[in-house]
Coordinates of C-alpha atoms in Angstrom, one line a residue:
Chain A
X149 CA 25.3 192.9 15.4
X150 CA 28.5 193.7 17.4
X151 CA 29.8 189.8 16.4
X152 CA 28.9 190.4 12.8
X153 CA 31.7 193.7 12.6
X154 CA 34.1 191.5 14.7
X155 CA 33.9 188.7 12.2
X156 CA 34.1 191.0 9.3
X157 CA 37.4 192.5 10.8
X158 CA 38.7 189.3 11.9
X159 CA 38.3 187.7 8.6
X160 CA 39.9 191.5 7.0
X161 CA 40.1 192.1 2.9
X162 CA 42.3 189.4 2.1
X163 CA 40.2 186.9 3.6
X164 CA 36.9 188.1 2.3
X165 CA 38.4 187.4 -1.4
X166 CA 39.0 184.1 -0.2
X167 CA 35.1 183.2 -0.7
X168 CA 33.6 181.3 -2.8
X169 CA 30.4 182.1 -4.3
X170 CA 28.0 179.4 -2.7
X171 CA 27.7 177.2 -6.0
X172 CA 29.0 174.3 -7.9
X173 CA 29.9 171.8 -5.4
X174 CA 32.1 173.5 -2.8
X175 CA 33.8 172.1 0.0
X176 CA 33.8 173.3 3.2
X177 CA 34.5 177.4 3.5
X178 CA 33.9 179.6 6.3
X179 CA 30.5 181.0 5.2
X180 CA 29.8 184.6 4.6
X181 CA 29.5 185.9 8.3
X182 CA 26.3 188.1 6.7
X183 CA 24.6 185.3 4.8
X184 CA 21.5 184.6 6.9
X185 CA 21.1 188.6 7.5
X186 CA 21.7 189.2 3.6
X187 CA 19.0 185.9 3.0
X188 CA 16.6 188.6 4.7
X189 CA 16.6 189.9 0.8
X190 CA 16.2 186.7 -0.9
X191 CA 11.9 186.9 -0.4
X192 CA 11.8 189.6 -2.7
X193 CA 15.4 190.0 -5.0
X194 CA 15.6 186.2 -5.5
X195 CA 17.5 183.3 -4.2
X196 CA 20.8 184.4 -3.3
X197 CA 20.0 187.6 -5.2
X198 CA 19.1 186.6 -8.3
X199 CA 15.8 187.7 -9.3
X200 CA 14.0 186.0 -11.5
X201 CA 11.2 188.5 -12.2
X202 CA 11.1 192.3 -12.8
X203 CA 12.7 192.8 -9.5
X204 CA 16.4 194.0 -9.2
X205 CA 18.8 191.6 -9.0
X206 CA 21.5 192.4 -6.2
X207 CA 24.4 189.0 -7.1
X208 CA 27.4 190.4 -8.6
X209 CA 26.3 194.5 -7.7
X210 CA 29.7 196.2 -6.4
X211 CA 29.8 196.5 -2.9
X212 CA 30.1 200.3 -2.9
X213 CA 26.7 200.7 -5.1
X214 CA 24.7 198.7 -3.0
X215 CA 26.0 200.3 0.0
X216 CA 25.3 203.3 -1.0
X217 CA 21.6 203.0 -2.3
X218 CA 20.8 201.2 0.7
X219 CA 22.4 204.3 2.8
X220 CA 20.1 206.4 0.8
X221 CA 17.6 204.7 1.9
X222 CA 18.1 204.3 5.3
X223 CA 18.6 207.8 5.3
X224 CA 15.2 208.2 4.3
X225 CA 12.8 207.1 6.9
X226 CA 9.6 209.4 5.8
X227 CA 9.2 208.3 2.1
X228 CA 7.6 205.1 3.0
X229 CA 8.7 203.6 -0.2
X230 CA 8.9 199.7 0.9
X231 CA 12.4 199.3 0.5
X232 CA 13.1 202.4 2.6
X233 CA 11.1 200.6 5.2
X234 CA 13.0 197.7 5.3
X235 CA 16.8 199.5 5.4
X236 CA 15.6 201.6 8.7
X237 CA 16.1 197.8 10.0
X238 CA 19.6 197.4 9.8
X239 CA 22.7 199.0 11.2
X240 CA 25.0 200.6 8.9
X241 CA 27.5 197.8 9.6
X242 CA 24.7 195.5 8.7
X243 CA 24.0 197.2 5.6
X244 CA 27.9 197.0 4.7
X245 CA 28.0 193.1 5.3
X246 CA 25.1 192.5 3.2
X247 CA 26.1 194.6 0.4
X248 CA 29.5 192.6 1.0
X249 CA 27.9 189.4 0.8
X250 CA 25.9 190.0 -2.9
X251 CA 28.5 191.7 -4.4
X252 CA 30.5 188.3 -4.3
X253 CA 27.5 186.3 -5.2
X254 CA 27.8 185.0 -9.1
X255 CA 25.4 187.5 -11.2
Chain B
X108 CA 18.5 179.7 -10.1
X109 CA 17.2 181.5 -13.5
X110 CA 14.6 182.3 -15.6
X111 CA 15.3 178.9 -18.3
X112 CA 15.0 176.6 -14.9
X113 CA 11.2 177.5 -15.1
X114 CA 8.7 176.3 -17.4
X115 CA 7.0 180.0 -18.3
X116 CA 3.4 180.0 -18.6
X117 CA 0.8 183.1 -19.2
X118 CA -1.7 183.0 -16.9
X119 CA -5.0 185.6 -16.3
X120 CA -6.0 186.9 -20.1
X121 CA -6.5 190.1 -17.9
X122 CA -3.8 190.3 -16.3
X123 CA -1.5 188.4 -18.8
X124 CA 1.2 188.2 -16.1
X125 CA 4.2 185.6 -16.1
X126 CA 4.9 183.1 -13.4
X127 CA 6.7 180.8 -12.8
X128 CA 4.9 177.8 -14.0
X129 CA 4.0 174.2 -11.5
X130 CA 7.0 171.9 -12.7
X131 CA 10.3 173.5 -12.7
X132 CA 12.4 172.0 -15.6
X133 CA 14.3 168.8 -14.6
X134 CA 17.8 168.7 -13.8
X135 CA 19.6 165.7 -13.4
X136 CA 22.2 166.2 -10.5
X137 CA 22.1 164.0 -8.1
X138 CA 19.7 162.7 -6.8
X139 CA 19.1 159.1 -8.2
X140 CA 23.5 159.0 -8.7
X141 CA 24.3 159.0 -5.5
X142 CA 26.6 162.6 -6.2
X143 CA 25.1 165.7 -4.6
X144 CA 23.0 168.0 -6.6
X145 CA 25.4 170.9 -7.6
X146 CA 24.1 174.0 -5.4
X147 CA 24.8 171.8 -2.0
X148 CA 28.1 171.9 -0.5
X149 CA 30.1 168.9 -0.1
X150 CA 31.1 169.4 3.6
X151 CA 30.2 172.2 6.1
X152 CA 31.3 170.2 9.2
X153 CA 27.6 169.8 10.5
X154 CA 26.4 166.3 10.1
X155 CA 23.1 164.6 11.1
X156 CA 20.0 163.6 10.3
X157 CA 16.7 166.4 10.3
X158 CA 13.1 165.5 9.9
X159 CA 10.5 168.1 8.0
X160 CA 7.1 167.7 8.8
X161 CA 4.8 170.0 6.6
X162 CA 5.9 171.6 3.0
X163 CA 4.6 174.4 3.1
X164 CA 6.1 177.9 2.6
X165 CA 7.8 177.5 6.0
X166 CA 8.7 173.8 5.5
X167 CA 9.8 173.5 2.1
X168 CA 12.3 176.8 2.9
X169 CA 14.1 174.9 5.7
X170 CA 14.6 172.1 4.0
X171 CA 16.2 173.9 0.9
X172 CA 18.3 175.9 3.3
X173 CA 19.6 172.7 5.2
X174 CA 21.0 171.5 2.7
X175 CA 22.4 174.6 1.2
X176 CA 23.6 175.7 4.6
X177 CA 24.2 172.1 6.0
X178 CA 25.6 170.4 3.3
X179 CA 25.9 166.6 2.2
X180 CA 26.0 165.4 5.7
X181 CA 22.9 167.2 6.7
X182 CA 20.3 164.8 5.4
X183 CA 17.1 166.1 5.2
X184 CA 13.5 164.4 5.0
X185 CA 10.6 166.3 4.2
X186 CA 6.9 164.6 5.0
X187 CA 4.1 165.9 3.2
X188 CA 0.7 164.5 2.5
X189 CA 0.3 166.3 -0.9
X190 CA 2.0 165.7 -4.1
X191 CA 2.3 169.4 -4.9
X192 CA 1.9 172.9 -2.6
X193 CA -0.8 175.4 -3.7
X194 CA -0.1 178.5 -2.3
X195 CA -2.6 181.1 -0.2
X196 CA -0.8 184.1 -1.5
X197 CA -2.7 185.2 -4.1
X198 CA -5.2 182.4 -4.2
X199 CA -7.8 185.6 -3.9
X200 CA -7.1 185.9 -7.9
X201 CA -9.0 182.5 -8.4
X202 CA -12.0 184.1 -6.6
X203 CA -12.2 186.8 -9.3
X204 CA -10.5 184.6 -12.5
X205 CA -7.6 186.5 -12.8
X206 CA -5.1 183.8 -11.5
X207 CA -5.8 179.5 -11.9
X208 CA -5.5 177.4 -9.2
X209 CA -2.4 175.6 -11.3
X210 CA -0.4 178.8 -11.4
X211 CA -0.5 178.9 -7.7
X212 CA 1.0 175.1 -7.6
X213 CA 4.3 174.2 -6.4
X214 CA 6.1 170.8 -6.7
X215 CA 8.5 169.4 -4.3
X216 CA 10.3 167.8 -7.5
X217 CA 13.4 171.1 -7.8
X218 CA 13.8 170.6 -3.7
X219 CA 14.2 166.7 -4.3
X220 CA 16.5 167.2 -7.4
X221 CA 18.6 170.6 -7.1
X222 CA 18.9 170.4 -3.2
X223 CA 19.3 166.5 -2.6
X224 CA 16.2 166.6 -0.3
X225 CA 14.1 163.6 0.4
X226 CA 10.7 164.0 0.2
X227 CA 8.5 161.7 1.5
X228 CA 4.6 161.8 -0.2
X229 CA 2.9 160.2 3.4
X230 CA 1.7 161.8 7.0
X231 CA 3.4 162.1 10.0
X232 CA 0.9 161.0 12.4
X233 CA 3.2 160.2 15.6
X234 CA 6.7 162.1 17.0
X235 CA 8.4 160.1 19.3
X236 CA 10.1 162.8 21.2
X237 CA 12.5 160.2 23.7
X238 CA 13.3 157.7 20.7
X239 CA 13.4 160.8 18.5
X240 CA 11.2 159.3 15.4
X241 CA 8.4 160.4 13.5
X242 CA 5.9 157.8 12.2
X243 CA 3.9 158.1 9.1
X244 CA 0.5 157.6 8.2
X245 CA 1.8 154.6 5.7
X246 CA 4.3 153.0 8.2
X247 CA 7.1 155.0 8.2
X248 CA 9.5 155.6 11.0
X249 CA 11.7 158.3 10.1
X250 CA 14.3 158.6 13.2
X251 CA 15.8 162.4 13.5
X252 CA 18.7 163.9 15.5
X253 CA 16.5 167.3 15.0
X254 CA 13.0 167.5 13.7
X255 CA 11.2 171.1 12.4
X256 CA 8.0 170.9 12.7
X257 CA 6.3 173.2 10.0
X258 CA 3.0 171.9 9.9
X259 CA 0.3 175.0 9.7
X260 CA -2.7 175.4 11.5
X261 CA -6.0 173.4 11.7
X262 CA -9.6 175.1 12.4
X263 CA -12.2 175.2 15.1
X264 CA -15.3 174.3 14.3
X265 CA -17.9 176.8 13.8
X266 CA -21.0 175.7 15.5
X267 CA -23.7 174.7 12.6
X268 CA -20.9 173.3 10.8
X269 CA -20.0 170.4 12.3
X270 CA -21.0 168.3 9.6
X271 CA -19.0 168.0 6.5
X272 CA -21.6 169.3 3.9
X273 CA -22.6 172.1 5.9
X274 CA -18.6 172.9 5.6
X275 CA -18.5 172.2 2.2
X276 CA -21.7 174.9 2.0
X277 CA -19.9 177.6 3.9
X278 CA -16.4 177.3 2.3
X279 CA -13.6 179.0 4.1
X280 CA -10.6 179.1 1.4
X281 CA -8.2 179.6 3.8
X282 CA -6.0 176.8 2.6
X283 CA -6.2 176.9 -1.2
X284 CA -7.1 174.8 -3.0
X285 CA -10.8 172.6 -3.4
X286 CA -12.0 175.3 -0.9
X287 CA -11.0 178.3 -3.0
X288 CA -12.5 176.5 -6.2
X289 CA -15.9 175.9 -4.2
X290 CA -15.9 179.7 -2.9
X291 CA -15.1 181.2 -6.5
X292 CA -18.2 178.5 -8.2
X293 CA -20.8 179.5 -5.3
X294 CA -19.6 183.4 -6.5
X295 CA -19.8 182.8 -9.6
X296 CA -23.3 181.2 -9.1
X297 CA -24.5 183.9 -6.9
X298 CA -27.3 185.7 -8.2
X299 CA -27.0 190.0 -8.9
X300 CA -28.0 191.9 -5.7
X301 CA -26.6 188.8 -3.5
X302 CA -25.5 189.1 -0.3
X303 CA -22.1 187.4 0.4
X304 CA -21.0 187.2 4.7
X305 CA -17.4 187.3 5.4
X306 CA -16.8 186.2 8.9
X307 CA -13.2 187.2 10.5
X308 CA -12.0 184.8 13.8
X309 CA -10.4 186.5 16.4
X310 CA -6.7 187.2 16.3
X311 CA -4.0 185.4 16.0
X312 CA -4.8 183.6 12.6
X313 CA -3.2 182.9 9.3
X314 CA -2.2 186.2 7.2
X315 CA -3.5 188.8 9.6
X316 CA -4.4 191.4 6.6
X317 CA -5.6 188.3 4.4
X318 CA -9.3 188.4 5.9
X319 CA -9.7 192.2 4.3
X320 CA -8.7 191.4 1.1
X321 CA -10.6 188.8 1.1
X322 CA -13.5 191.2 1.3
X323 CA -12.0 193.7 -1.0
X324 CA -11.2 191.3 -4.0
X325 CA -15.2 189.9 -3.2
X326 CA -16.3 193.4 -3.1
X327 CA -14.5 194.2 -6.3
X328 CA -15.7 191.4 -8.5
X329 CA -19.4 191.3 -7.4
X330 CA -19.6 195.3 -8.1
X331 CA -18.0 193.9 -12.0
X332 CA -20.4 191.0 -12.0
X333 CA -22.9 190.9 -9.5
X334 CA -24.5 194.5 -10.0
X335 CA -26.2 195.7 -6.1
X336 CA -24.4 193.1 -4.4
X337 CA -22.9 193.4 -1.2
X338 CA -20.0 192.0 0.9
X339 CA -21.1 192.2 4.7
X340 CA -17.7 191.6 6.7
X341 CA -17.9 190.0 10.3
X342 CA -14.9 190.4 12.2
X343 CA -14.5 189.1 15.7
X344 CA -11.8 191.7 16.7
X345 CA -12.6 195.3 17.7
X346 CA -11.3 196.4 15.1
X347 CA -9.3 196.0 11.6
X348 CA -6.2 193.8 12.8
X349 CA -3.6 194.6 10.2
X350 CA -3.3 197.5 7.7
X351 CA -5.7 199.6 9.3
X352 CA -5.2 202.9 7.4
X353 CA -5.9 201.1 3.8
X354 CA -8.5 199.0 4.7
X355 CA -10.4 201.6 6.3
X356 CA -10.2 203.6 3.1
X357 CA -11.0 200.7 1.0
X358 CA -14.2 199.8 2.8
X359 CA -15.3 203.6 3.3
X360 CA -14.3 205.0 0.1
X361 CA -13.1 202.6 -2.9
X362 CA -15.7 199.5 -2.2
X363 CA -18.4 202.2 -0.4
X364 CA -21.7 201.1 -0.4
X365 CA -20.7 197.4 -1.1
X366 CA -18.5 196.9 1.9
X367 CA -20.6 196.5 5.0
X368 CA -18.1 196.3 8.1
X369 CA -19.1 195.4 12.1
X370 CA -16.4 194.8 14.3
X371 CA -16.2 193.0 17.8
X372 CA -19.2 190.2 16.2
X373 CA -19.7 187.0 17.9
X374 CA -20.8 184.5 15.6
X375 CA -23.2 182.0 17.2
X376 CA -24.0 179.8 15.0
X377 CA -24.2 179.5 10.9
X378 CA -27.1 177.1 9.5
X379 CA -25.8 176.3 6.2
X380 CA -29.1 175.1 5.1
X381 CA -30.8 178.4 5.2
X382 CA -27.5 180.0 4.6
X383 CA -28.4 181.8 7.7
X384 CA -25.3 183.7 9.8
X385 CA -26.7 184.3 13.4
X386 CA -24.2 186.9 15.1
X387 CA -24.3 189.4 18.0
X388 CA -25.5 192.2 15.2
X389 CA -28.9 190.2 14.6
X390 CA -29.2 186.9 11.7
X391 CA -28.0 187.4 8.4
X392 CA -29.7 186.2 5.7
X393 CA -26.8 185.3 2.6
X394 CA -26.4 183.9 -0.6
X395 CA -22.7 183.0 -0.1
X396 CA -20.8 182.4 3.1
X397 CA -17.3 182.4 3.4
X398 CA -16.6 181.6 7.3
X399 CA -13.2 182.0 8.2
X400 CA -12.5 179.8 11.7
X401 CA -10.6 180.2 14.7
X402 CA -7.8 178.9 13.7
X403 CA -4.8 176.7 16.0
X404 CA -1.2 175.2 15.5
X405 CA -2.0 171.8 13.6
X406 CA -3.0 168.5 15.1
X407 CA 0.4 167.0 15.4
X408 CA 1.9 169.6 17.4
X409 CA -0.5 170.1 20.2
X410 CA -0.3 165.7 20.1
X411 CA 3.5 165.9 20.8
X412 CA 3.0 167.6 23.1
X413 CA 4.4 171.5 22.4
X414 CA 1.4 173.7 22.5
X415 CA 2.1 175.8 25.7
X416 CA 0.9 179.6 24.6
X417 CA -2.9 179.2 23.8
X418 CA -3.1 176.7 21.2
X419 CA 0.6 177.2 19.8
X420 CA 4.3 175.8 20.4
X421 CA 6.4 178.5 22.1
X422 CA 9.7 178.7 21.1
X423 CA 13.4 180.1 21.2
X424 CA 13.5 182.3 18.6
X425 CA 17.2 182.3 18.1
X426 CA 16.6 178.8 16.8
X427 CA 12.9 178.4 16.9
X428 CA 13.7 174.9 18.8
X429 CA 10.7 174.0 21.2
X430 CA 10.3 175.8 24.8
X431 CA 9.1 172.2 25.9
X432 CA 10.9 169.8 23.8
X433 CA 14.2 169.4 23.3
X434 CA 15.7 168.6 19.3
X435 CA 11.9 169.8 18.3
X436 CA 11.8 173.3 16.3
X437 CA 8.9 174.9 15.3
X438 CA 8.5 177.7 12.7
X439 CA 5.6 179.5 11.1
X440 CA 2.0 179.6 11.5
X441 CA 2.0 177.0 14.2
X442 CA 4.3 178.8 16.5
X443 CA 3.9 181.5 19.0
X444 CA 5.7 184.6 18.2
X445 CA 5.8 188.3 17.8
X446 CA 5.7 187.5 14.0
X447 CA 2.5 187.3 12.0
X448 CA 1.6 184.1 10.6
X449 CA 2.3 184.5 7.1
X450 CA 4.1 183.0 4.0
X451 CA 7.0 185.8 3.8
X452 CA 8.0 185.4 7.2
X453 CA 7.7 181.5 7.3
X454 CA 10.6 181.7 4.8
X455 CA 12.3 184.4 7.0
X456 CA 11.7 182.0 10.0
X457 CA 12.8 179.0 8.5
X458 CA 16.2 180.4 7.5
X459 CA 17.0 181.3 10.8
X460 CA 16.0 177.7 12.3
X461 CA 18.1 176.4 9.3
X462 CA 21.1 178.8 9.9
X463 CA 20.7 177.5 13.8
X464 CA 20.4 173.9 13.1
X465 CA 23.4 173.7 11.0
X466 CA 25.6 175.6 13.6
X467 CA 24.1 173.0 16.2
X468 CA 24.7 170.0 13.9
X469 CA 28.5 171.5 13.7
X470 CA 28.3 171.9 17.6
X471 CA 28.3 175.6 17.2
X472 CA 26.5 178.3 19.0
X473 CA 23.2 179.9 17.5
X474 CA 23.5 183.3 16.0
X475 CA 23.0 185.7 19.1
X476 CA 21.4 188.6 17.1
X477 CA 18.8 186.9 14.1
X478 CA 17.0 189.5 11.7
X479 CA 13.4 188.3 9.8
X480 CA 11.4 190.6 7.8
X481 CA 7.7 190.9 6.3
X482 CA 6.2 191.9 3.8
X483 CA 2.4 191.5 2.1
X484 CA 1.2 192.9 -0.7
X485 CA -2.1 193.1 -1.0
X486 CA -4.9 193.5 -3.6
X487 CA -7.6 196.1 -3.3
X488 CA -8.8 195.8 -6.4
X489 CA -8.3 194.0 -9.4
X490 CA -5.5 196.4 -10.7
X491 CA -4.3 197.9 -7.2
X492 CA -2.4 196.9 -4.2
X493 CA -1.2 197.9 -1.1
X494 CA 1.5 196.6 1.2
X495 CA 2.2 195.9 4.7
X496 CA 6.1 195.8 6.1
X497 CA 8.1 195.3 9.0
X498 CA 11.8 194.0 10.0
X499 CA 11.8 192.4 13.2
X500 CA 15.4 192.2 15.4
X501 CA 16.0 190.3 18.3
X502 CA 15.5 191.6 21.6
X503 CA 17.9 190.1 23.9
X504 CA 15.9 191.4 26.9
X505 CA 12.6 189.7 26.2
X506 CA 13.9 187.2 24.1
X507 CA 11.4 188.0 21.5
X508 CA 11.5 189.5 18.1
X509 CA 10.9 193.2 17.9
X510 CA 9.8 195.2 14.9
X511 CA 11.9 198.0 14.4
X512 CA 9.9 200.9 14.6
X513 CA 7.3 200.2 16.9
X514 CA 4.9 198.6 14.5
X515 CA 4.7 197.6 10.5
X516 CA 4.1 200.2 8.1
X517 CA 1.5 200.0 5.4
X518 CA 2.1 201.8 2.0
X519 CA 0.0 205.2 1.8
X520 CA -1.8 204.0 -0.4
X521 CA -3.0 201.4 -3.2
X522 CA -1.5 202.1 -6.2
X523 CA -1.3 200.0 -9.9
X524 CA 2.4 200.1 -9.8
X525 CA 2.4 197.8 -6.3
X526 CA -0.1 195.7 -8.1
X527 CA 2.5 195.0 -10.4
X528 CA 5.1 194.5 -7.5
X529 CA 3.1 192.0 -6.0
X530 CA 3.2 190.0 -8.7
X531 CA 6.7 190.1 -9.2
X532 CA 7.3 189.9 -4.9
X533 CA 5.9 186.8 -5.6
X534 CA 7.2 185.1 -8.1
X535 CA 11.1 186.0 -6.7
X536 CA 9.2 184.6 -2.8
X537 CA 8.0 181.7 -4.3
X538 CA 11.4 180.9 -6.1
X539 CA 13.0 181.3 -3.0
X540 CA 11.0 178.7 -0.9
X541 CA 10.6 176.1 -4.1
X542 CA 13.2 176.6 -6.5

């Protein structure tokens, strides 16, 4: 967790902008620090957050919007909705990094 | 990945759900021409040969993500004896007729064409960990820098079921395919008022809530098609292993009078001729017996010397590398971890493993704090489902994956809404694994 926070801090906002969505035969670029964490969401929300079913897609959504939603779910542990259970598992910094990851994927 | 990449098929007259069809639309990128498929980065600094043994949920996912994350210089060969994969997930739908086996079938073409995985239809029969080489039944010799064993489970033989004929008469239906169809056909042929016996092996076994889900689906089926029939559940465990609240309610309320549940039962022998189960709660005469045998890691895992936690393979959950043999990783049901043996989490473990191998092949250290999750929807009737969910975080003290909150959480009840969510979850899970 600490390592991810550090990684994000180190890269900074301008470096984050330089990341490409993983498509189109890209050449080497540093992977997003939350790539592995965010891949935990793919099983339900589709590969790279692009859903092929009625479940919401996450790819290309604004990071702030995703983070707000995740935080709201994290703050309601008692509701026992499936996403609230998942949101409990992550720190705020992790949720912010995951939101950032999906905001950079092509919708 | 989008909807157009699938041939969509309508399946299940009663459900009318949309599921991805068995064959993905062919995308002619890479593979034949030498150029890399679009989704594979040309270079990431990682390079090496990885052989994956087994093309189930764990194996398909690790092969895909090794290419997606490792890039063109990580050459991945997937060895799988079957031409296609049939998912255990949702396979109880075949039993009640709501789903076809075809709708559970996934081809390896997409891994090959979109992700440049070399798929070899053959059976791995030997691993030489010193020469770092896998030998197949067909005589292939595959050299590796890293080997991923995603070989799944093997079944123990229940006394009385030593012969193939006896096992055909008493199906487990715990790997989807011919066994599932055999059990379905026996159920259809069963008379009204008949008795179905389901036996549950001691944990750990594949899919903790699965046997209880099976009992619910069978109970719902006989209620509608075989009036007066009963489902007798003989559980080797001291109580319901997973999703206790929901299944207790399902057995005691939803399917009251149909399901008869016994915990802590020892099976002495099953007589496949008279269809009698000899157990610690007596001899039970049945019309259909669904005996789910005790399980262990697949034979090749043991033969390679990877088992050290009972019949399962101990691994370092930061990379899933064997704690005995270097350069061999074991993911999915064959490994011994604190995580359940099930398809959704096998996908999750596979990604941690793919990420770790990518880093190792780049000469870097592995992620010191990986997380995984397990979500599982289970039908309680033909139109309602419940769920069980848990997030695991790496605990550096015990070096295990620890469930956040101490234990999995189950849904408050079964509902029709969750049944729909289950079908949507399945589509995305399978797309993430095979497309």
